[in-house]
Coordinates of C-alpha atoms and ligand atoms in Angstrom, one line a residue:
M1167 CA 14.2 -10.4 -25.4
S1168 CA 13.5 -7.0 -24.5
S1169 CA 11.7 -6.0 -27.5
L1170 CA 9.1 -8.5 -26.7
P1171 CA 7.2 -6.5 -24.0
L1172 CA 7.4 -3.1 -26.6
L1173 CA 5.5 -6.0 -29.1
R1174 CA 3.1 -6.7 -26.6
W1175 CA 2.2 -3.0 -26.2
G1176 CA 2.0 -2.4 -29.7
F1177 CA -0.7 -5.1 -29.8
M1178 CA -2.7 -3.6 -26.7
L1179 CA -2.9 -0.5 -28.6
S1180 CA -4.3 -1.6 -31.6
L1181 CA -7.0 -3.6 -29.5
A1182 CA -7.2 -0.3 -27.4
A1183 CA -8.2 1.6 -30.5
V1184 CA -11.0 -0.8 -31.1
A1185 CA -11.9 -0.9 -27.6
L1186 CA -12.2 2.8 -26.9
A1187 CA -14.4 3.3 -29.6
F1188 CA -16.8 1.1 -28.4
L1189 CA -16.3 2.5 -25.0
L1190 CA -16.7 6.3 -25.9
R1191 CA -19.7 5.8 -28.4
P1192 CA -22.4 5.7 -26.0
D1193 CA -21.0 8.7 -24.3
L1194 CA -20.8 10.5 -27.7
K1195 CA -24.7 11.3 -28.0
H1196 CA -25.5 13.1 -24.8
N1197 CA -22.0 14.7 -24.6
I1198 CA -22.0 16.4 -28.1
N1199 CA -24.7 18.8 -26.4
N1200 CA -23.4 19.0 -23.1
H1201 CA -19.7 19.9 -24.2
A1202 CA -20.4 22.8 -26.2
H1203 CA -22.3 24.2 -23.1
A1204 CA -19.3 22.9 -21.1
I1205 CA -16.5 24.8 -23.0
L1206 CA -18.7 28.0 -22.6
Q1207 CA -18.8 28.0 -18.9
H1208 CA -14.9 26.9 -18.9
S1209 CA -14.2 29.9 -20.3
F1210 CA -16.3 32.4 -18.2
S1211 CA -16.3 30.9 -14.5
S1212 CA -14.2 28.7 -12.5
S1213 CA -16.5 28.1 -9.5
S1214 CA -16.6 24.3 -8.6
S1215 CA -20.2 24.2 -9.1
E1216 CA -19.9 24.6 -12.8
D1217 CA -19.1 21.9 -15.4
Q1218 CA -15.2 22.4 -15.9
T1219 CA -13.6 20.4 -19.1
Y1220 CA -10.3 19.3 -19.3
C1221 CA -8.8 18.1 -22.8
Y1222 CA -5.6 16.0 -23.1
E1223 CA -3.2 15.0 -26.1
G1224 CA -4.8 11.7 -25.1
V1225 CA -6.9 10.2 -22.3
R1226 CA -6.6 6.2 -21.0
T1227 CA -10.2 5.9 -19.1
S1228 CA -9.3 2.2 -17.4
H1229 CA -6.9 -0.3 -17.0
A1230 CA -9.3 -2.9 -16.3
P1231 CA -8.2 -6.3 -17.9
G1232 CA -9.8 -6.7 -21.4
S1233 CA -10.6 -2.9 -22.0
E1234 CA -7.7 -1.4 -22.9
A1235 CA -8.9 1.6 -23.6
V1236 CA -6.5 4.3 -24.9
S1237 CA -7.2 7.2 -26.9
S1238 CA -4.3 8.4 -29.2
S1239 CA -6.1 11.7 -30.2
V1240 CA -7.5 14.5 -28.4
T1241 CA -9.8 13.4 -25.5
C1242 CA -11.9 15.7 -23.1
F1243 CA -13.6 14.9 -20.0
N1244 CA -16.3 17.1 -17.9
V1245 CA -16.0 17.3 -14.1
H1246 CA -18.6 18.4 -12.0
D1247 CA -18.8 18.4 -8.1
G1248 CA -15.6 16.4 -7.9
K1249 CA -17.0 13.7 -10.4
F1250 CA -16.5 12.6 -14.0
T1251 CA -19.9 13.8 -15.8
S1252 CA -18.8 12.7 -19.3
V1253 CA -15.7 11.7 -21.5
F1254 CA -15.5 12.6 -25.1
T1255 CA -13.6 13.2 -28.3
P1256 CA -14.1 16.6 -29.5
L1257 CA -15.4 17.3 -33.2
E1258 CA -12.6 18.7 -35.5
T1259 CA -14.5 21.9 -35.4
D1260 CA -14.6 22.5 -31.7
S1261 CA -12.3 24.9 -30.4
V1262 CA -11.2 23.2 -27.2
I1263 CA -8.4 24.0 -25.0
V1264 CA -6.1 21.1 -25.0
S1265 CA -3.5 20.6 -22.2
P1266 CA 0.0 19.0 -22.7
G1267 CA -0.2 15.3 -21.6
H1268 CA -1.9 12.2 -21.2
A1269 CA -4.3 11.6 -18.6
Y1270 CA -4.9 8.2 -16.7
P1271 CA -7.0 7.1 -13.7
G1272 CA -4.9 8.3 -10.5
F1273 CA -3.3 5.5 -8.5
W1274 CA -4.0 3.9 -5.4
D1275 CA -1.6 2.4 -3.1
G1276 CA -3.6 -1.2 -1.4
H1277 CA -1.1 -1.0 1.6
G1278 CA 0.6 2.0 3.2
H1279 CA 0.7 3.8 6.5
L1280 CA -0.1 7.2 6.3
L1281 CA 0.9 8.5 9.6
Q1282 CA 4.0 6.0 9.8
Y1283 CA 4.9 7.8 6.1
G1284 CA 4.3 11.3 7.7
E1285 CA 6.4 10.6 10.5
F1286 CA 9.2 8.7 8.3
L1287 CA 9.5 12.1 6.1
H1288 CA 10.0 14.0 9.8
S1289 CA 12.4 11.5 11.1
V1290 CA 15.9 9.7 10.1
N1291 CA 16.1 8.0 6.9
L1292 CA 17.9 5.0 7.3
F1293 CA 17.4 2.8 4.2
G1294 CA 20.2 1.6 2.3
S1295 CA 22.6 2.2 5.2
K1296 CA 25.7 -0.2 5.3
S1297 CA 27.5 0.1 8.1
F1298 CA 27.2 1.2 11.7
D1299 CA 29.4 4.2 11.1
E1300 CA 26.7 5.3 8.4
V1301 CA 23.7 4.7 10.7
R1302 CA 25.8 7.2 13.5
S1303 CA 26.4 9.6 10.8
R1304 CA 22.7 10.0 9.5
V1305 CA 21.7 10.2 13.0
T1306 CA 24.0 12.9 13.9
D1307 CA 23.4 14.9 10.9
Y1308 CA 19.2 14.9 11.7
V1309 CA 20.3 15.9 15.4
D1310 CA 22.6 18.8 14.0
T1311 CA 19.7 20.1 11.8
H1312 CA 16.6 19.4 14.3
P1313 CA 17.3 21.7 17.7
G1314 CA 15.6 19.4 20.4
A1315 CA 15.7 16.5 18.9
G1316 CA 16.4 13.1 21.1
G1317 CA 15.0 15.0 24.3
R1318 CA 12.9 12.9 26.7
D1319 CA 10.0 14.3 25.3
E1320 CA 11.3 14.5 21.6
W1321 CA 13.0 11.5 20.7
V1322 CA 14.9 10.9 17.4
R1323 CA 12.9 8.6 15.2
G1324 CA 14.4 6.9 12.1
V1325 CA 13.6 3.9 9.7
G1326 CA 15.2 1.5 7.4
W1327 CA 18.2 -0.3 9.0
D1328 CA 18.7 -3.7 8.5
Q1329 CA 21.0 -6.2 10.5
M1330 CA 21.6 -8.3 7.1
A1331 CA 23.2 -5.0 5.8
L1332 CA 24.8 -4.0 8.8
G1333 CA 26.6 -7.3 9.2
E1334 CA 25.4 -7.7 13.1
M1335 CA 22.4 -7.1 15.4
P1336 CA 22.7 -3.5 16.7
T1337 CA 22.7 -2.5 20.2
A1338 CA 22.2 0.5 22.4
D1339 CA 25.9 1.1 23.1
M1340 CA 26.7 1.0 19.0
L1341 CA 24.9 4.4 19.0
E1342 CA 26.2 5.4 22.3
A1343 CA 30.1 4.9 20.7
E1344 CA 29.3 8.5 19.1
P1345 CA 29.8 11.0 21.4
R1346 CA 27.1 13.4 20.0
L1347 CA 24.6 11.0 20.5
Q1348 CA 25.4 9.7 23.9
G1349 CA 22.5 10.4 26.6
L1350 CA 19.8 11.0 23.3
Y1351 CA 16.7 9.4 23.5
I1352 CA 16.9 7.2 19.9
M1353 CA 14.4 4.9 18.5
L1354 CA 15.0 3.4 15.1
D1355 CA 12.6 1.3 13.1
R1356 CA 14.1 -1.9 11.7
V1357 CA 13.2 -2.1 7.5
D1358 CA 10.4 -3.9 8.1
V1359 CA 9.4 -2.1 11.1
H1360 CA 8.7 -5.4 12.8
C1361 CA 11.7 -4.5 15.2
I1362 CA 13.0 -1.1 16.8
W1363 CA 16.6 -0.6 17.9
V1364 CA 16.8 2.0 21.0
S1365 CA 19.2 4.1 22.8
K1366 CA 20.8 3.5 26.3
A1367 CA 18.5 6.7 27.5
V1368 CA 15.4 4.7 26.3
L1369 CA 16.8 1.6 27.7
S1370 CA 17.2 3.4 31.0
L1371 CA 13.5 3.9 31.5
L1372 CA 12.6 0.2 31.1
P1373 CA 13.0 -2.2 34.0
A1374 CA 16.5 -3.7 34.5
D1375 CA 15.2 -7.4 34.2
L1376 CA 12.5 -7.9 31.2
P1377 CA 11.2 -11.1 31.1
D1378 CA 10.5 -12.5 27.4
V1379 CA 7.5 -11.6 25.8
P1380 CA 5.1 -14.3 23.9
G1381 CA 5.0 -13.4 20.4
G1382 CA 7.6 -11.4 20.7
E1383 CA 11.8 -11.0 20.8
I1384 CA 14.0 -9.1 23.1
V1385 CA 17.3 -9.3 21.4
R1386 CA 20.0 -10.0 24.2
H1387 CA 22.9 -10.7 22.0
P1388 CA 25.3 -9.2 21.5
G1389 CA 24.0 -7.0 23.5
M1390 CA 20.3 -5.1 24.6
G1391 CA 18.9 -2.4 22.4
V1392 CA 16.3 -4.1 19.8
F1393 CA 13.0 -5.1 20.4
C1394 CA 10.8 -7.3 17.8
D1395 CA 7.2 -7.5 17.4
N1396 CA 5.2 -7.8 20.5
A1397 CA 8.2 -7.3 22.7
M1398 CA 8.0 -3.5 21.1
E1399 CA 5.1 -2.3 22.8
M1400 CA 7.0 -2.1 26.3
V1401 CA 9.1 0.4 24.6
T1402 CA 6.5 2.0 22.9
A1403 CA 4.7 2.4 26.4
V1404 CA 6.8 5.2 27.3
W1405 CA 7.5 6.9 24.3
P1406 CA 6.3 10.1 24.4
R1407 CA 3.6 9.9 21.5
P1408 CA 3.2 12.9 18.7
G1409 CA 0.2 14.8 19.7
A1410 CA -2.5 16.0 17.3
E1411 CA -1.2 18.8 15.9
K1412 CA 2.1 17.1 15.0
K1413 CA 0.2 14.1 13.6
K1414 CA -1.8 16.6 11.4
E1415 CA 1.6 18.0 10.0
Y1416 CA 2.6 14.6 9.4
V1417 CA -0.8 13.6 7.8
R1418 CA -0.2 16.7 5.2
S1419 CA 3.5 16.1 4.7
A1420 CA 2.6 12.4 3.7
M1421 CA -0.2 13.5 1.5
K1422 CA 1.8 16.0 -0.5
D1423 CA 4.5 13.8 -1.0
L1424 CA 2.1 11.0 -2.1
H1425 CA 0.4 13.3 -4.7
S1426 CA 3.9 13.6 -5.9
V1427 CA 4.1 10.3 -7.4
G1428 CA 0.6 10.2 -8.5
L1429 CA -1.6 8.8 -5.7
V1430 CA -5.1 9.8 -5.3
G1431 CA -6.1 7.2 -2.6
M1432 CA -4.2 4.5 -0.6
H1433 CA -5.9 1.7 1.9
D1434 CA -4.4 2.6 5.2
A1435 CA -3.4 -0.8 7.0
G1436 CA -4.1 -0.1 10.6
V1437 CA -5.2 2.6 12.3
T1438 CA -6.1 3.1 15.6
P1439 CA -9.5 4.2 17.3
R1440 CA -7.8 7.8 18.5
E1441 CA -6.2 8.3 14.7
L1442 CA -9.0 7.7 13.1
S1443 CA -11.1 10.4 15.1
L1444 CA -8.2 12.8 14.0
Y1445 CA -9.0 11.3 10.4
E1446 CA -12.1 12.1 10.4
E1447 CA -11.9 15.8 12.0
M1448 CA -9.2 16.4 9.1
A1449 CA -11.2 14.8 6.2
T1450 CA -14.3 16.7 6.9
T1451 CA -12.6 20.2 7.7
E1452 CA -11.8 22.9 4.7
G1453 CA -8.4 23.8 5.3
D1454 CA -6.9 20.9 7.3
G1455 CA -5.1 20.0 3.9
W1456 CA -6.7 16.3 3.7
S1457 CA -6.2 15.8 -0.2
L1458 CA -5.9 12.0 -0.6
R1459 CA -8.6 9.4 -0.5
V1460 CA -7.9 7.1 2.4
Y1461 CA -9.7 3.6 3.1
A1462 CA -8.3 2.9 6.4
M1463 CA -8.4 -0.4 8.2
I1464 CA -9.4 0.0 12.3
E1465 CA -6.7 -1.2 14.5
C1466 CA -7.7 -1.6 18.0
A1467 CA -5.3 0.2 20.5
E1468 CA -4.4 -3.2 21.9
R1469 CA -3.7 -5.5 18.5
N1470 CA -5.9 -8.5 17.7
T1471 CA -8.9 -7.6 19.8
F1472 CA -12.6 -6.7 19.3
C1473 CA -13.4 -3.1 19.9
P1474 CA -16.6 -2.3 18.3
E1475 CA -17.5 0.4 20.8
A1476 CA -14.5 2.3 20.3
V1477 CA -15.2 2.9 16.2
Q1478 CA -17.7 3.3 13.8
K1479 CA -17.8 2.5 9.9
V1480 CA -17.4 6.0 8.3
E1481 CA -18.0 7.5 4.8
T1482 CA -17.6 11.0 4.3
D1483 CA -19.8 13.0 1.9
N1484 CA -17.1 14.0 -0.2
G1485 CA -15.6 10.6 -0.6
M1486 CA -12.2 11.7 1.1
L1487 CA -12.5 8.8 4.1
H1488 CA -13.8 5.6 4.3
V1489 CA -13.7 3.0 7.3
R1490 CA -15.3 -0.4 7.3
S1491 CA -12.5 -2.6 7.6
V1492 CA -10.2 -4.3 10.2
K1493 CA -6.6 -5.3 10.2
L1494 CA -5.6 -8.4 12.3
F1495 CA -2.1 -9.6 12.5
A1496 CA -1.4 -13.2 12.2
D1497 CA 2.5 -13.2 12.3
G1498 CA 5.8 -11.0 11.9
A1499 CA 8.1 -11.0 9.0
L1500 CA 10.5 -13.5 7.0
G1501 CA 13.4 -11.1 7.4
S1502 CA 13.6 -11.4 11.1
W1503 CA 12.3 -15.1 11.0
G1504 CA 9.0 -14.0 12.5
S1505 CA 6.6 -15.1 9.8
A1506 CA 5.0 -18.4 11.0
M1507 CA 5.7 -21.4 8.9
L1508 CA 4.3 -24.8 8.5
E1509 CA 7.9 -26.0 7.8
P1510 CA 11.1 -25.0 9.8
Y1511 CA 13.2 -21.9 8.4
S1512 CA 15.7 -23.5 5.9
D1513 CA 18.6 -21.5 7.3
R1514 CA 17.2 -21.9 10.9
P1515 CA 16.3 -25.1 11.2
D1516 CA 15.0 -24.6 15.1
T1517 CA 12.4 -22.6 14.4
T1518 CA 9.3 -22.2 12.5
G1519 CA 8.6 -18.5 13.6
S1520 CA 5.8 -17.4 15.6
L1521 CA 2.1 -16.6 15.4
L1522 CA 1.1 -13.4 16.9
V1523 CA -2.4 -15.0 17.9
N1524 CA -3.5 -18.6 17.9
A1525 CA -6.0 -20.2 15.6
S1526 CA -8.9 -20.1 17.8
T1527 CA -8.5 -16.4 18.9
L1528 CA -8.1 -15.5 15.1
T1529 CA -11.0 -17.3 13.8
A1530 CA -13.1 -16.0 16.9
L1531 CA -12.0 -12.0 16.4
T1532 CA -12.8 -12.6 12.5
N1533 CA -16.3 -14.2 13.2
S1534 CA -17.1 -11.0 15.5
W1535 CA -15.5 -8.6 13.1
A1536 CA -17.8 -9.8 10.1
A1537 CA -20.8 -10.1 11.9
A1538 CA -20.8 -6.5 13.2
G1539 CA -20.3 -5.8 9.4
Y1540 CA -16.7 -5.3 8.9
Q1541 CA -14.1 -6.3 6.2
V1542 CA -11.4 -8.4 7.8
N1543 CA -8.1 -7.8 6.3
I1544 CA -5.7 -10.3 8.2
H1545 CA -1.4 -9.6 7.8
A1546 CA -0.1 -13.2 7.0
I1547 CA 3.2 -13.7 5.6
G1548 CA 4.4 -17.3 6.6
D1549 CA 2.4 -20.2 4.8
R1550 CA 1.0 -21.1 8.7
A1551 CA -0.3 -17.8 8.8
N1552 CA -1.7 -17.9 5.5
R1553 CA -3.5 -20.9 6.4
L1554 CA -4.9 -19.6 9.6
A1555 CA -6.0 -16.5 8.1
I1556 CA -7.8 -19.1 5.2
D1557 CA -9.1 -21.3 8.0
A1558 CA -10.9 -18.1 10.0
F1559 CA -12.3 -16.9 6.8
E1560 CA -13.8 -20.1 5.6
S1561 CA -15.4 -20.8 9.1
T1562 CA -16.6 -17.0 9.5
L1563 CA -18.3 -17.2 5.8
K1564 CA -19.6 -20.6 6.7
N1565 CA -21.4 -19.3 9.5
L1566 CA -22.3 -16.1 8.3
C1567 CA -23.2 -16.6 4.5
P1568 CA -26.8 -17.7 3.8
S1569 CA -28.0 -20.9 2.8
T1570 CA -31.4 -21.6 1.6
P1571 CA -33.5 -25.0 1.7
G1572 CA -32.2 -27.0 -0.5
N1573 CA -29.3 -25.2 -2.1
E1574 CA -25.8 -25.2 -0.6
Q1575 CA -24.0 -22.0 0.7
D1576 CA -22.3 -20.4 -2.0
L1577 CA -19.0 -19.1 0.1
R1578 CA -17.2 -17.7 -3.0
A1579 CA -20.1 -15.6 -4.1
C1580 CA -20.9 -14.5 -0.5
Q1581 CA -17.5 -13.5 0.0
L1582 CA -16.8 -11.6 -3.0
E1583 CA -20.0 -9.6 -2.7
N1584 CA -20.4 -9.0 1.3
Y1585 CA -17.0 -9.6 2.7
R1586 CA -14.1 -9.7 0.6
F1587 CA -11.7 -10.8 2.8
R1588 CA -8.4 -10.2 2.5
I1589 CA -4.6 -11.4 3.0
E1590 CA -2.3 -8.8 3.7
H1591 CA 1.1 -9.5 1.9
S1592 CA 0.0 -13.3 1.0
Q1593 CA 3.9 -14.0 0.6
I1594 CA 4.0 -17.4 1.3
I1595 CA 1.4 -20.1 0.6
H1596 CA 1.2 -23.6 0.7
P1597 CA -0.1 -24.8 -2.9
S1598 CA -2.9 -26.6 -1.3
D1599 CA -3.7 -23.1 0.6
Q1600 CA -3.4 -21.5 -3.0
V1601 CA -6.5 -23.2 -4.2
R1602 CA -8.4 -22.8 -1.1
M1603 CA -8.0 -19.4 -1.4
R1604 CA -9.4 -19.4 -4.9
D1605 CA -12.3 -21.6 -4.1
L1606 CA -13.3 -19.1 -1.6
G1607 CA -12.7 -15.7 -3.5
V1608 CA -10.2 -14.7 -0.8
I1609 CA -8.5 -11.3 -2.0
P1610 CA -4.4 -11.3 -1.7
S1611 CA -3.0 -7.8 -1.2
V1612 CA 0.3 -8.1 -2.4
Q1613 CA 3.6 -5.5 -2.3
P1614 CA 5.6 -6.0 -5.6
T1615 CA 8.3 -4.3 -4.3
H1616 CA 8.5 -6.6 -0.9
A1617 CA 9.2 -9.6 -3.3
T1618 CA 12.2 -7.8 -5.3
S1619 CA 13.2 -6.4 -1.7
D1620 CA 13.1 -9.7 0.1
S1621 CA 14.7 -11.8 -3.0
A1622 CA 18.4 -11.2 -1.3
Y1623 CA 17.3 -13.6 1.5
A1624 CA 14.2 -15.5 0.6
G1625 CA 15.8 -18.5 -0.9
L1626 CA 17.9 -19.1 2.2
R1627 CA 14.8 -18.6 4.3
L1628 CA 12.7 -20.8 2.1
G1629 CA 14.8 -23.3 0.5
V1630 CA 14.5 -24.0 -3.1
E1631 CA 11.2 -26.2 -3.0
R1632 CA 9.2 -23.5 -1.2
L1633 CA 10.8 -20.7 -3.0
Q1634 CA 9.1 -22.3 -6.2
K1635 CA 6.0 -23.2 -4.9
E1636 CA 4.8 -21.0 -2.8
A1637 CA 6.6 -17.6 -2.4
Y1638 CA 5.4 -14.4 -3.9
R1639 CA 3.1 -15.4 -6.2
M1640 CA 1.8 -12.5 -8.4
Q1641 CA 1.2 -14.1 -12.1
S1642 CA -0.7 -17.4 -10.9
I1643 CA -2.8 -15.6 -8.7
W1644 CA -3.9 -12.9 -10.8
D1645 CA -7.3 -14.5 -11.3
L1646 CA -8.0 -13.6 -7.4
G1647 CA -7.7 -9.8 -8.3
P1648 CA -4.7 -9.0 -6.2
V1649 CA -4.7 -5.6 -4.5
L1650 CA -1.1 -4.1 -5.3
G1651 CA 0.4 -1.7 -2.8
S1652 CA 4.1 -0.8 -1.5
D1653 CA 3.7 -0.9 2.3
F1654 CA 5.2 2.4 2.7
P1655 CA 7.0 4.0 4.6
V1656 CA 8.6 0.3 4.5
E1657 CA 9.3 0.5 0.6
P1658 CA 9.2 3.7 -1.6
A1659 CA 6.0 4.8 -2.2
N1660 CA 6.2 5.5 -5.8
P1661 CA 3.5 3.2 -7.9
F1662 CA 6.0 3.1 -10.8
A1663 CA 8.5 1.4 -8.6
G1664 CA 5.8 -1.1 -7.8
I1665 CA 4.8 -1.6 -11.3
Y1666 CA 8.4 -2.0 -12.4
A1667 CA 9.2 -4.7 -9.7
A1668 CA 5.8 -6.5 -10.8
V1669 CA 6.7 -6.9 -14.4
T1670 CA 10.1 -7.1 -14.1
R1671 CA 10.8 -8.8 -10.8
R1672 CA 13.7 -6.7 -10.9
R1673 CA 14.7 -4.1 -7.8
P1674 CA 13.8 -0.7 -9.0
D1675 CA 16.3 1.2 -7.3
T1676 CA 19.4 -0.9 -9.2
G1677 CA 17.4 -2.6 -11.8
V1678 CA 18.8 -5.7 -11.1
A1679 CA 17.1 -8.7 -9.1
G1680 CA 18.4 -9.3 -5.5
P1681 CA 20.4 -12.9 -5.7
P1682 CA 23.5 -13.0 -7.5
G1683 CA 23.0 -14.9 -11.3
S1684 CA 19.5 -14.1 -11.3
N1685 CA 19.9 -10.6 -13.1
G1686 CA 17.0 -11.3 -15.6
G1687 CA 14.6 -10.9 -13.0
W1688 CA 13.9 -13.1 -10.1
C1689 CA 11.6 -15.6 -10.1
V1690 CA 10.2 -14.2 -13.5
D1691 CA 7.4 -16.9 -14.2
E1692 CA 5.3 -14.8 -11.7
A1693 CA 6.0 -11.4 -13.3
L1694 CA 2.7 -9.8 -14.5
E1695 CA 2.0 -7.9 -17.7
F1696 CA 2.3 -4.1 -17.3
S1697 CA -1.6 -3.7 -17.9
Q1698 CA -2.0 -6.5 -15.3
A1699 CA 0.3 -4.2 -13.1
L1700 CA -1.5 -1.0 -14.2
A1701 CA -4.8 -2.8 -12.9
G1702 CA -3.5 -3.7 -9.7
F1703 CA -2.8 -0.2 -8.6
T1704 CA -6.2 1.1 -9.7
E1705 CA -9.2 -1.4 -10.5
A1706 CA -8.0 -3.7 -7.9
P1707 CA -8.0 -1.5 -4.9
A1708 CA -10.9 -0.1 -5.8
R1709 CA -12.7 -3.6 -5.8
G1710 CA -10.5 -4.5 -2.7
A1711 CA -12.4 -1.5 -0.9
F1712 CA -16.0 -1.5 -2.2
L1713 CA -15.5 1.5 -4.4
E1714 CA -15.3 -0.1 -7.7
G1715 CA -18.3 2.1 -8.5
S1716 CA -16.5 5.5 -7.5
A1717 CA -12.7 4.6 -7.8
G1718 CA -10.2 3.9 -10.5
R1719 CA -11.4 4.7 -13.6
I1720 CA -11.9 8.0 -15.8
Q1721 CA -15.6 7.3 -16.0
P1722 CA -18.9 9.3 -15.8
G1723 CA -20.1 9.2 -12.5
F1724 CA -16.6 8.3 -10.9
W1725 CA -14.5 10.3 -8.5
A1726 CA -12.3 13.2 -10.8
D1727 CA -9.4 12.0 -9.9
W1728 CA -6.5 11.4 -12.4
I1729 CA -2.6 11.8 -13.1
V1730 CA -1.1 13.8 -16.4
L1731 CA 2.0 12.2 -17.6
E1732 CA 4.1 13.8 -20.3
S1733 CA 4.3 10.6 -22.9
K1734 CA 2.3 7.8 -23.2
L1735 CA 2.7 5.0 -21.0
E1736 CA 2.2 2.3 -23.7
D1737 CA 5.3 4.0 -25.6
I1738 CA 7.2 3.6 -22.7
S1739 CA 10.1 0.8 -22.6
V1740 CA 10.0 -1.8 -19.4
D1741 CA 13.5 -0.5 -18.6
E1742 CA 12.3 3.4 -18.3
V1743 CA 9.0 2.5 -16.3
R1744 CA 10.7 3.0 -12.8
N1745 CA 11.8 6.5 -14.1
V1746 CA 8.4 7.7 -15.1
K1747 CA 7.7 10.9 -13.5
V1748 CA 3.9 12.4 -12.9
K1749 CA 3.5 15.7 -14.2
E1750 CA 0.3 16.7 -12.6
T1751 CA -2.2 15.0 -10.0
W1752 CA -6.0 15.9 -9.3
V1753 CA -8.5 14.4 -6.5
G1754 CA -11.7 15.4 -6.9
G1755 CA -11.5 17.9 -9.9
R1756 CA -8.7 19.9 -7.9
K1757 CA -4.9 20.2 -8.9
V1758 CA -3.1 18.7 -5.7
F1759 CA 0.2 18.4 -7.5
D1760 CA 1.9 20.0 -10.3
R1761 CA 5.8 19.1 -11.2
E1762 CA 5.9 22.6 -12.5
Ligands
LIG612 C1 -5.8 -18.8 22.4 O1 -5.1 -17.6 23.0 C2 -6.3 -16.9 24.1 C3 -5.7 -15.6 24.2 O2 -4.3 -15.4 24.5 C4 -6.4 -18.0 25.4 O3 -7.5 -17.3 26.0 C5 -6.8 -19.4 24.5 O4 -6.9 -20.3 25.7 C6 -5.7 -19.8 23.4 N1 -6.5 -20.9 22.9 C7 -5.5 -22.2 22.8 C8 -6.3 -23.4 22.0 O5 -4.5 -22.5 22.7
LIG613 ZN1 2.0 -3.0 6.4

């Protein structure tokens, strides 16, 4: 069984050699000239306005399906002004300096949260905590090492708890039980960031009599302390938000960390207008430490609204920040029964979850944003939410796509060319809606590690039939060009964790599947090929961000973003994929991470 993937890779390699010859040949003729010249410059000058030449033991220029371009011999590329200008194989008589390792296109995460990730790096890590004692001890350790944390103006923040692992829904009193935490202001995000758990001090800032909130839940049993979805806003309204300097620190920490796992770019799935101004300032200010390419989705100060006056489209000259999309939210998460389902949950027949917005508003918002020239990306997890998102896209395309006399509208062509509407998460989709997505060309944005993390309870929530026909599709929707990502900080940011989960449908942290008896992998029919998963973290996010002419390849005219690995990816066994360490990461021809 386990030799099968290796065989497949071997086959890819031989294909690759052929493909590479074709791929490189057109470049060869003008490069040979160029290249002697470039090497001279390389030895005498390091100014960024000059060509720089980089040679490696091997270079893979693209992960595009069908172009398995791997060179098994020394390959070089030239970089000028932050872009690749050529890729070439040096002649045997050339004396090039060959750096150790193999170069690959840099990774993009198709769905993450930059500021939250930075904040996460500066907060209590509660992922994997299995008891209230463990939570209290981690929070206490943090407080002991961060003087001032827990005061009225500097709440302790944390993320990663899960009532399933803790055995019970948390309450404010459970934090108060630790004497060193008494009286402190504490706000801890659930593992899916759809609920927060707060301390007594925080509760004391809220009115004593809290009314229920549409689209949200105030958990009242076994006691007060947890607020979900729309109900979180009453707490965040009294939270002393970090100021601009603190946020810049978060951004810098996040970017550094993301480079260390090979990321050169990300799609930031929800940035408020105020944060976008901060991003723009940092992305255009030399010395502010902005080193990762960000494709940011606008999230209005008030969720699910139309706020074109508060934002603008952005495309910085250096290609470091792009804004031309908006994020809307149709529902909550599966773990907390918050995703909106067509039929009741199998383990809670009393509920079908909840929509955060009704169908007419979702469609109206999609129309307004698209008419204003923005790509619309809708968060949808449950099959009802996914259906409403597709309805909104279809209605908008019918409204906005041109039709010529005598010709029917080609909604799919119009969507792929001009709008590229996406569904963020796309987790549970009714079979008939999978067909509609295909007909319309709707792009799924998928997080492979969500599938493996949720595998522990997805079957309970959904039942066998929905699990088999609707849930966590990857291979069966591959032709829709799914953008892959991690949803960091909800899941680890390392793309190799996502690639491993996509290829094996096993958890990257443990190497096994979640539910008992599925150790060979969970719903493996939906597993991706290795090459597909790599494309999902390079080519697909480029296309999902209208950046397919600039990002995701080592190719003349593209941004000079690449990673260096010690060994050839193609030689690594599937089981080892989750352990791959990136040696170097380069963005715009600048080294932003070096493991040494
Ligand atoms: C949908 O929600 C909006 C805003 O909350 C409300 O004004 C409208 O009446 C609702 N429409 C329907 C059909 O329920
Ligand atoms: Zn997200």
